[in-house]
Amino acid sequence: MSTKVAMIASHGGMFDAYKVFNIATASAATDAEVAIFFTFEGLNLIHKEAHHQLPLPAGAEHFAEGFKQANIPSIPQLVQMAQELGVKIIACQMTMDVMNLTKEDFIEGIEVGGAVTFLDFAKDANVTLTF
């Protein structure tokens, strides 16, 4: 039986993106089945434009240089890696409706669904995380 990892991403900063996509790609690389449900500010992590310019927390600007020096992939690169590894990316339909967003506002290859879509995946997950 393979491991299932269910994640909810509801925050939209750069640190949030690194947490979400680092765990998602690491899990998928070990053959786990991974799904991430993006809601509220978490939608920024998969938004076509926003995921290229995610904010760092105030006072943490020096981390940007540290990421570069440590050769850490950018968020768009991590998103692409996650997709290549088969991570299921689900954008919350309700939040999209509230924020007047459409599937076209997001990166290619996402699924749009509600909480039930995520819960169908998460109901028998071995690991469940919220960021």
N, CA, C and O atoms as a DFTB+ gen file, in Angstrom:
524 C
 N C O
     1  1       0.851      -1.192       0.000
     2  2       0.000       0.000       0.000
     3  2       0.888       1.244       0.000
     4  3       1.809       1.362       0.808
     5  1       0.605       2.147      -0.896
     6  2       1.424       3.363      -0.957
     7  2       0.913       4.406       0.044
     8  3      -0.243       4.381       0.465
     9  1       1.798       5.301       0.400
    10  2       1.464       6.373       1.329
    11  2       0.676       7.454       0.604
    12  3       0.966       7.776      -0.549
    13  1      -0.318       8.012       1.281
    14  2      -1.077       9.145       0.752
    15  2      -0.843      10.346       1.650
    16  3      -0.978      10.258       2.871
    17  1      -0.490      11.477       1.032
    18  2      -0.238      12.711       1.760
    19  2      -1.248      13.756       1.287
    20  3      -1.283      14.112       0.109
    21  1      -2.067      14.240       2.220
    22  2      -3.084      15.247       1.915
    23  2      -2.686      16.555       2.587
    24  3      -2.442      16.594       3.793
    25  1      -2.624      17.624       1.799
    26  2      -2.183      18.915       2.327
    27  2      -3.202      20.001       2.000
    28  3      -3.847      19.981       0.952
    29  1      -3.328      20.950       2.928
    30  2      -4.138      22.141       2.686
    31  2      -3.200      23.335       2.753
    32  3      -2.475      23.504       3.734
    33  1      -3.210      24.157       1.722
    34  2      -2.393      25.373       1.669
    35  2      -3.337      26.568       1.715
    36  3      -4.052      26.842       0.751
    37  1      -3.336      27.283       2.854
    38  2      -4.249      28.417       2.994
    39  2      -3.530      29.736       3.227
    40  3      -4.173      30.765       3.434
    41  1      -2.192      29.717       3.195
    42  2      -1.403      30.936       3.369
    43  2      -0.581      31.164       2.114
    44  3      -0.208      30.210       1.431
    45  1      -0.293      32.438       1.802
    46  2       0.253      32.747       0.495
    47  2       1.605      33.408       0.429
    48  3       1.894      34.093      -0.551
    49  1       2.446      33.235       1.428
    50  2       3.770      33.846       1.381
    51  2       4.824      32.893       0.854
    52  3       4.552      31.717       0.613
    53  1       6.034      33.414       0.677
    54  2       7.117      32.600       0.140
    55  2       7.475      31.450       1.079
    56  3       7.688      30.327       0.621
    57  1       7.546      31.712       2.385
    58  2       7.863      30.636       3.327
    59  2       6.801      29.539       3.251
    60  3       7.123      28.352       3.311
    61  1       5.539      29.938       3.118
    62  2       4.448      28.963       3.005
    63  2       4.651      28.095       1.770
    64  3       4.487      26.876       1.820
    65  1       5.009      28.734       0.664
    66  2       5.209      27.999      -0.588
    67  2       6.339      26.989      -0.454
    68  3       6.215      25.851      -0.908
    69  1       7.444      27.401       0.170
    70  2       8.554      26.457       0.338
    71  2       8.149      25.283       1.212
    72  3       8.514      24.146       0.911
    73  1       7.408      25.525       2.282
    74  2       6.950      24.426       3.142
    75  2       6.080      23.453       2.349
    76  3       6.305      22.242       2.365
    77  1       5.093      23.998       1.661
    78  2       4.137      23.171       0.927
    79  2       4.833      22.363      -0.167
    80  3       4.695      21.142      -0.228
    81  1       5.576      23.048      -1.023
    82  2       6.152      22.349      -2.174
    83  2       7.367      21.501      -1.823
    84  3       7.658      20.532      -2.525
    85  1       8.080      21.838      -0.760
    86  2       9.191      20.994      -0.324
    87  2       8.654      19.649       0.165
    88  3       9.161      18.597      -0.226
    89  1       7.637      19.683       1.012
    90  2       7.070      18.431       1.519
    91  2       6.354      17.666       0.410
    92  3       6.447      16.440       0.346
    93  1       5.647      18.372      -0.455
    94  2       4.934      17.700      -1.546
    95  2       5.900      16.987      -2.490
    96  3       5.679      15.830      -2.845
    97  1       6.970      17.672      -2.896
    98  2       7.909      17.051      -3.840
    99  2       8.688      15.926      -3.163
   100  3       8.928      14.888      -3.780
   101  1       9.082      16.115      -1.912
   102  2       9.799      15.052      -1.194
   103  2       8.904      13.819      -1.051
   104  3       9.359      12.691      -1.238
   105  1       7.644      14.039      -0.723
   106  2       6.702      12.921      -0.578
   107  2       6.496      12.205      -1.902
   108  3       6.548      10.977      -1.970
   109  1       6.264      12.975      -2.944
   110  2       6.026      12.383      -4.267
   111  2       7.265      11.643      -4.772
   112  3       7.152      10.626      -5.457
   113  1       8.437      12.155      -4.431
   114  2       9.687      11.502      -4.855
   115  2       9.867      10.145      -4.176
   116  3      10.620       9.303      -4.664
   117  1       9.184       9.929      -3.057
   118  2       9.246       8.626      -2.389
   119  2       8.036       7.779      -2.765
   120  3       7.671       6.846      -2.049
   121  1       7.425       8.111      -3.888
   122  2       6.288       7.375      -4.448
   123  2       4.988       7.512      -3.663
   124  3       4.076       6.703      -3.830
   125  1       4.898       8.524      -2.814
   126  2       3.630       8.783      -2.132
   127  2       2.668       9.435      -3.127
   128  3       3.086      10.119      -4.061
   129  1       1.391       9.212      -2.907
   130  2       0.343       9.891      -3.679
   131  2       0.039      11.174      -2.921
   132  3      -0.303      11.131      -1.739
   133  1       0.162      12.327      -3.597
   134  2       0.065      13.621      -2.911
   135  2      -0.998      14.497      -3.565
   136  3      -1.078      14.594      -4.790
   137  1      -1.810      15.131      -2.725
   138  2      -2.769      16.136      -3.204
   139  2      -2.677      17.349      -2.301
   140  3      -2.572      17.230      -1.081
   141  1      -2.720      18.528      -2.926
   142  2      -2.714      19.786      -2.181
   143  2      -3.978      20.560      -2.550
   144  3      -4.278      20.764      -3.726
   145  1      -4.712      20.984      -1.523
   146  2      -5.914      21.790      -1.691
   147  2      -5.541      23.230      -1.370
   148  3      -5.197      23.544      -0.230
   149  1      -5.605      24.104      -2.364
   150  2      -5.228      25.517      -2.209
   151  2      -6.480      26.350      -1.989
   152  3      -7.407      26.312      -2.797
   153  1      -6.506      27.103      -0.892
   154  2      -7.671      27.919      -0.574
   155  2      -7.231      29.269      -0.011
   156  3      -6.114      29.401       0.490
   157  1      -8.090      30.247      -0.091
   158  2      -7.820      31.612       0.364
   159  2      -6.455      32.089      -0.136
   160  3      -6.161      31.938      -1.321
   161  1      -5.612      32.661       0.733
   162  2      -4.332      33.200       0.254
   163  2      -3.433      32.125      -0.352
   164  3      -2.527      32.438      -1.125
   165  1      -3.675      30.882      -0.012
   166  2      -2.900      29.780      -0.584
   167  2      -3.008      29.703      -2.097
   168  3      -2.130      29.151      -2.760
   169  1      -4.090      30.260      -2.648
   170  2      -4.234      30.278      -4.110
   171  2      -3.105      31.061      -4.783
   172  3      -2.804      30.832      -5.954
   173  1      -2.475      31.993      -4.040
   174  2      -1.345      32.737      -4.609
   175  2      -0.210      31.806      -5.030
   176  3       0.537      32.119      -5.957
   177  1      -0.078      30.679      -4.361
   178  2       1.023      29.764      -4.630
   179  2       0.922      29.105      -5.998
   180  3       1.912      28.597      -6.524
   181  1      -0.286      29.115      -6.577
   182  2      -0.471      28.508      -7.904
   183  2      -1.030      29.508      -8.922
   184  3      -1.344      29.139     -10.054
   185  1      -1.152      30.770      -8.512
   186  2      -1.636      31.822      -9.418
   187  2      -0.548      32.118     -10.450
   188  3       0.623      32.256     -10.095
   189  1      -0.926      32.215     -11.725
   190  2       0.035      32.417     -12.823
   191  2       1.055      33.506     -12.539
   192  3       2.247      33.320     -12.781
   193  1       0.598      34.638     -12.030
   194  2       1.499      35.773     -11.803
   195  2       2.009      35.825     -10.363
   196  3       3.198      36.043     -10.131
   197  1       1.114      35.624      -9.402
   198  2       1.480      35.799      -7.989
   199  2       2.574      34.844      -7.535
   200  3       3.395      35.216      -6.696
   201  1       2.609      33.615      -8.067
   202  2       3.597      32.662      -7.551
   203  2       5.029      33.006      -7.968
   204  3       5.983      32.386      -7.498
   205  1       5.174      33.992      -8.847
   206  2       6.510      34.474      -9.227
   207  2       7.019      35.563      -8.281
   208  3       8.204      35.896      -8.296
   209  1       6.123      36.117      -7.458
   210  2       6.504      37.258      -6.604
   211  2       5.871      37.166      -5.223
   212  3       5.249      38.119      -4.754
   213  1       6.029      36.034      -4.584
   214  2       5.450      35.833      -3.257
   215  2       6.209      36.651      -2.215
   216  3       7.434      36.760      -2.278
   217  1       5.485      37.221      -1.264
   218  2       6.149      38.061      -0.256
   219  2       6.876      37.251       0.810
   220  3       6.457      36.156       1.186
   221  1       7.972      37.822       1.280
   222  2       8.669      37.301       2.452
   223  2       8.131      38.058       3.667
   224  3       7.687      39.199       3.534
   225  1       8.164      37.441       4.845
   226  2       7.721      38.173       6.038
   227  2       8.603      39.404       6.259
   228  3       9.776      39.410       5.886
   229  1       8.038      40.430       6.860
   230  2       8.804      41.653       7.152
   231  2      10.047      41.297       7.962
   232  3       9.972      40.545       8.934
   233  1      11.168      41.835       7.559
   234  2      12.424      41.580       8.246
   235  2      13.156      40.334       7.788
   236  3      14.249      40.041       8.272
   237  1      12.560      39.597       6.856
   238  2      13.182      38.346       6.404
   239  2      13.728      38.457       4.981
   240  3      13.996      37.444       4.334
   241  1      13.888      39.671       4.505
   242  2      14.328      39.879       3.124
   243  2      15.676      39.214       2.835
   244  3      15.938      38.804       1.705
   245  1      16.533      39.110       3.863
   246  2      17.852      38.496       3.672
   247  2      17.757      37.023       3.256
   248  3      18.718      36.468       2.723
   249  1      16.601      36.387       3.498
   250  2      16.433      34.999       3.096
   251  2      16.463      34.833       1.581
   252  3      16.892      33.794       1.079
   253  1      16.010      35.849       0.848
   254  2      15.997      35.765      -0.623
   255  2      17.396      35.457      -1.144
   256  3      17.569      34.599      -2.010
   257  1      18.389      36.159      -0.612
   258  2      19.778      35.918      -1.023
   259  2      20.247      34.538      -0.554
   260  3      20.973      33.848      -1.270
   261  1      19.832      34.146       0.637
   262  2      20.200      32.824       1.163
   263  2      19.670      31.694       0.306
   264  3      20.369      30.711       0.065
   265  1      18.413      31.832      -0.162
   266  2      17.839      30.817      -1.052
   267  2      18.684      30.694      -2.318
   268  3      18.975      29.592      -2.783
   269  1      19.073      31.854      -2.868
   270  2      19.886      31.865      -4.089
   271  2      21.238      31.200      -3.862
   272  3      21.653      30.343      -4.642
   273  1      21.925      31.598      -2.789
   274  2      23.254      31.071      -2.490
   275  2      23.232      29.574      -2.198
   276  3      24.191      28.866      -2.507
   277  1      22.146      29.094      -1.607
   278  2      22.034      27.667      -1.276
   279  2      21.533      26.846      -2.466
   280  3      21.331      25.636      -2.356
   281  1      21.336      27.514      -3.599
   282  2      20.868      26.835      -4.820
   283  2      19.497      26.175      -4.649
   284  3      19.244      25.103      -5.200
   285  1      18.632      26.812      -3.894
   286  2      17.278      26.306      -3.673
   287  2      16.434      26.683      -4.900
   288  3      16.472      27.831      -5.343
   289  1      15.681      25.733      -5.448
   290  2      14.844      26.064      -6.613
   291  2      13.847      27.176      -6.292
   292  3      13.419      27.321      -5.147
   293  1      13.484      27.953      -7.298
   294  2      12.467      28.993      -7.125
   295  2      11.103      28.328      -6.945
   296  3      10.940      27.135      -7.205
   297  1      10.144      29.106      -6.504
   298  2       8.794      28.564      -6.335
   299  2       8.237      28.054      -7.679
   300  3       7.702      26.946      -7.717
   301  1       8.341      28.815      -8.779
   302  2       7.859      28.260     -10.053
   303  2       8.553      26.932     -10.423
   304  3       7.917      26.042     -10.988
   305  1       9.834      26.801     -10.109
   306  2      10.535      25.540     -10.388
   307  2       9.993      24.414      -9.505
   308  3       9.806      23.292      -9.976
   309  1       9.743      24.708      -8.234
   310  2       9.191      23.689      -7.332
   311  2       7.785      23.269      -7.746
   312  3       7.430      22.094      -7.656
   313  1       6.988      24.233      -8.201
   314  2       5.638      23.921      -8.679
   315  2       5.736      22.970      -9.871
   316  3       5.006      21.980      -9.942
   317  1       6.625      23.267     -10.793
   318  2       6.819      22.414     -11.971
   319  2       7.298      21.018     -11.553
   320  3       6.824      20.013     -12.083
   321  1       8.232      20.960     -10.609
   322  2       8.717      19.668     -10.112
   323  2       7.568      18.864      -9.510
   324  3       7.443      17.666      -9.762
   325  1       6.734      19.527      -8.716
   326  2       5.596      18.849      -8.089
   327  2       4.680      18.260      -9.156
   328  3       4.244      17.114      -9.049
   329  1       4.393      19.054     -10.183
   330  2       3.523      18.572     -11.254
   331  2       4.159      17.395     -11.989
   332  3       3.480      16.417     -12.301
   333  1       5.454      17.485     -12.264
   334  2       6.143      16.394     -12.954
   335  2       6.147      15.119     -12.126
   336  3       6.168      14.017     -12.675
   337  1       6.125      15.265     -10.790
   338  2       6.105      14.104      -9.900
   339  2       4.680      13.582      -9.648
   340  3       4.491      12.620      -8.905
   341  1       3.686      14.224     -10.272
   342  2       2.312      13.745     -10.173
   343  2       1.510      14.269      -8.995
   344  3       0.467      13.708      -8.659
   345  1       1.983      15.343      -8.357
   346  2       1.224      15.927      -7.250
   347  2      -0.082      16.499      -7.804
   348  3      -0.082      17.248      -8.781
   349  1      -1.181      16.137      -7.170
   350  2      -2.502      16.628      -7.567
   351  2      -2.696      18.009      -6.951
   352  3      -2.612      18.166      -5.733
   353  1      -2.954      19.003      -7.787
   354  2      -3.123      20.387      -7.339
   355  2      -4.592      20.772      -7.520
   356  3      -5.109      20.815      -8.637
   357  1      -5.255      21.053      -6.384
   358  2      -6.686      21.364      -6.404
   359  2      -6.899      22.793      -5.911
   360  3      -6.530      23.127      -4.785
   361  1      -7.493      23.629      -6.753
   362  2      -7.843      24.997      -6.376
   363  2      -9.278      24.996      -5.854
   364  3     -10.163      24.392      -6.459
   365  1      -9.500      25.667      -4.741
   366  2     -10.816      25.703      -4.101
   367  2     -11.810      26.531      -4.921
   368  3     -11.633      27.734      -5.112
   369  1     -12.849      25.860      -5.397
   370  2     -13.871      26.521      -6.213
   371  2     -14.561      27.649      -5.451
   372  3     -14.771      28.728      -6.003
   373  1     -14.916      27.410      -4.189
   374  2     -15.621      28.429      -3.410
   375  2     -14.771      29.695      -3.275
   376  3     -15.264      30.805      -3.478
   377  1     -13.493      29.520      -2.930
   378  2     -12.617      30.682      -2.775
   379  2     -12.440      31.399      -4.108
   380  3     -12.419      32.629      -4.157
   381  1     -12.313      30.638      -5.181
   382  2     -12.196      31.251      -6.506
   383  2     -13.428      32.091      -6.809
   384  3     -13.307      33.200      -7.329
   385  1     -14.609      31.579      -6.491
   386  2     -15.852      32.324      -6.720
   387  2     -15.867      33.614      -5.903
   388  3     -16.217      34.677      -6.416
   389  1     -15.485      33.516      -4.633
   390  2     -15.474      34.685      -3.747
   391  2     -14.492      35.740      -4.264
   392  3     -14.768      36.938      -4.201
   393  1     -13.346      35.286      -4.775
   394  2     -12.298      36.208      -5.234
   395  2     -12.434      36.538      -6.728
   396  3     -11.578      37.216      -7.297
   397  1     -13.504      36.058      -7.353
   398  2     -13.762      36.318      -8.769
   399  2     -12.591      35.859      -9.659
   400  3     -12.156      36.587     -10.551
   401  1     -12.098      34.650      -9.403
   402  2     -10.998      34.077     -10.185
   403  2     -11.519      32.906     -11.015
   404  3     -12.497      32.257     -10.646
   405  1     -10.859      32.649     -12.130
   406  2     -11.216      31.511     -12.980
   407  2     -10.010      30.595     -13.119
   408  3      -8.897      30.957     -12.738
   409  1     -10.236      29.413     -13.662
   410  2      -9.157      28.435     -13.842
   411  2      -8.022      29.030     -14.680
   412  3      -6.860      28.670     -14.496
   413  1      -8.353      29.925     -15.586
   414  2      -7.356      30.549     -16.464
   415  2      -6.398      31.465     -15.701
   416  3      -5.334      31.803     -16.219
   417  1      -6.756      31.873     -14.479
   418  2      -5.878      32.720     -13.665
   419  2      -4.725      31.924     -13.048
   420  3      -3.802      32.503     -12.475
   421  1      -4.783      30.611     -13.167
   422  2      -3.822      29.748     -12.488
   423  2      -2.917      29.019     -13.479
   424  3      -3.151      29.015     -14.688
   425  1      -1.882      28.410     -12.923
   426  2      -0.944      27.648     -13.746
   427  2      -1.685      26.517     -14.460
   428  3      -2.771      26.117     -14.041
   429  1      -1.100      26.014     -15.519
   430  2      -1.688      24.900     -16.265
   431  2      -1.677      23.636     -15.405
   432  3      -0.821      23.472     -14.535
   433  1      -2.628      22.758     -15.656
   434  2      -2.601      21.436     -15.050
   435  2      -3.227      21.305     -13.678
   436  3      -3.041      20.289     -13.008
   437  1      -3.977      22.330     -13.243
   438  2      -4.621      22.220     -11.934
   439  2      -6.014      21.637     -12.094
   440  3      -6.569      21.580     -13.191
   441  1      -6.553      21.211     -10.977
   442  2      -7.935      20.754     -10.906
   443  2      -8.677      21.792     -10.068
   444  3      -8.112      22.344      -9.124
   445  1      -9.925      22.058     -10.402
   446  2     -10.745      22.954      -9.584
   447  2     -11.798      22.090      -8.911
   448  3     -12.466      21.282      -9.555
   449  1     -11.934      22.276      -7.598
   450  2     -12.904      21.464      -6.879
   451  2     -13.235      22.067      -5.540
   452  3     -12.606      23.026      -5.092
   453  1     -14.226      21.494      -4.915
   454  2     -14.623      21.953      -3.595
   455  2     -14.012      21.107      -2.506
   456  3     -13.176      20.239      -2.760
   457  1     -14.440      21.371      -1.299
   458  2     -13.925      20.636      -0.150
   459  2     -14.166      19.138      -0.297
   460  3     -13.338      18.334       0.130
   461  1     -15.282      18.761      -0.893
   462  2     -15.594      17.338      -1.053
   463  2     -14.553      16.657      -1.949
   464  3     -14.179      15.511      -1.703
   465  1     -14.090      17.354      -2.979
   466  2     -13.052      16.812      -3.855
   467  2     -11.814      16.467      -3.039
   468  3     -11.241      15.388      -3.187
   469  1     -11.407      17.400      -2.172
   470  2     -10.237      17.159      -1.334
   471  2     -10.518      16.060      -0.319
   472  3      -9.681      15.182      -0.111
   473  1     -11.681      16.098       0.310
   474  2     -12.007      15.105       1.335
   475  2     -12.050      13.690       0.763
   476  3     -11.682      12.735       1.445
   477  1     -12.499      13.551      -0.487
   478  2     -12.477      12.238      -1.138
   479  2     -11.064      11.678      -1.170
   480  3     -10.858      10.482      -0.968
   481  1     -10.099      12.542      -1.424
   482  2      -8.697      12.118      -1.442
   483  2      -8.191      11.887      -0.021
   484  3      -7.540      10.879       0.253
   485  1      -8.490      12.823       0.882
   486  2      -7.898      12.841       2.220
   487  2      -8.473      11.804       3.178
   488  3      -7.854      11.501       4.198
   489  1      -9.640      11.258       2.871
   490  2     -10.319      10.391       3.844
   491  2      -9.493       9.195       4.288
   492  3      -9.668       8.709       5.405
   493  1      -8.597       8.711       3.437
   494  2      -7.757       7.572       3.838
   495  2      -6.265       7.905       3.729
   496  3      -5.432       7.027       3.505
   497  1      -5.950       9.200       3.892
   498  2      -4.554       9.618       3.817
   499  2      -3.800       9.154       5.069
   500  3      -4.353       9.093       6.167
   501  1      -2.522       8.829       4.864
   502  2      -1.655       8.445       5.980
   503  2      -1.129       9.680       6.708
   504  3      -0.893       9.649       7.915
   505  1      -0.952      10.761       5.960
   506  2      -0.413      12.007       6.493
   507  2      -1.323      13.136       6.025
   508  3      -1.664      13.211       4.844
   509  1      -1.717      14.015       6.944
   510  2      -2.512      15.191       6.600
   511  2      -1.822      16.407       7.215
   512  3      -1.537      16.426       8.413
   513  1      -1.555      17.416       6.396
   514  2      -0.845      18.616       6.843
   515  2      -1.596      19.862       6.415
   516  3      -2.255      19.883       5.375
   517  1      -1.489      20.897       7.230
   518  2      -2.081      22.192       6.890
   519  2      -1.022      23.261       7.001
   520  3      -0.293      23.331       7.991
   521  1      -0.939      24.098       5.973
   522  2       0.011      25.221       5.961
   523  2      -0.721      26.502       5.653
   524  3      -0.105      27.566       5.595
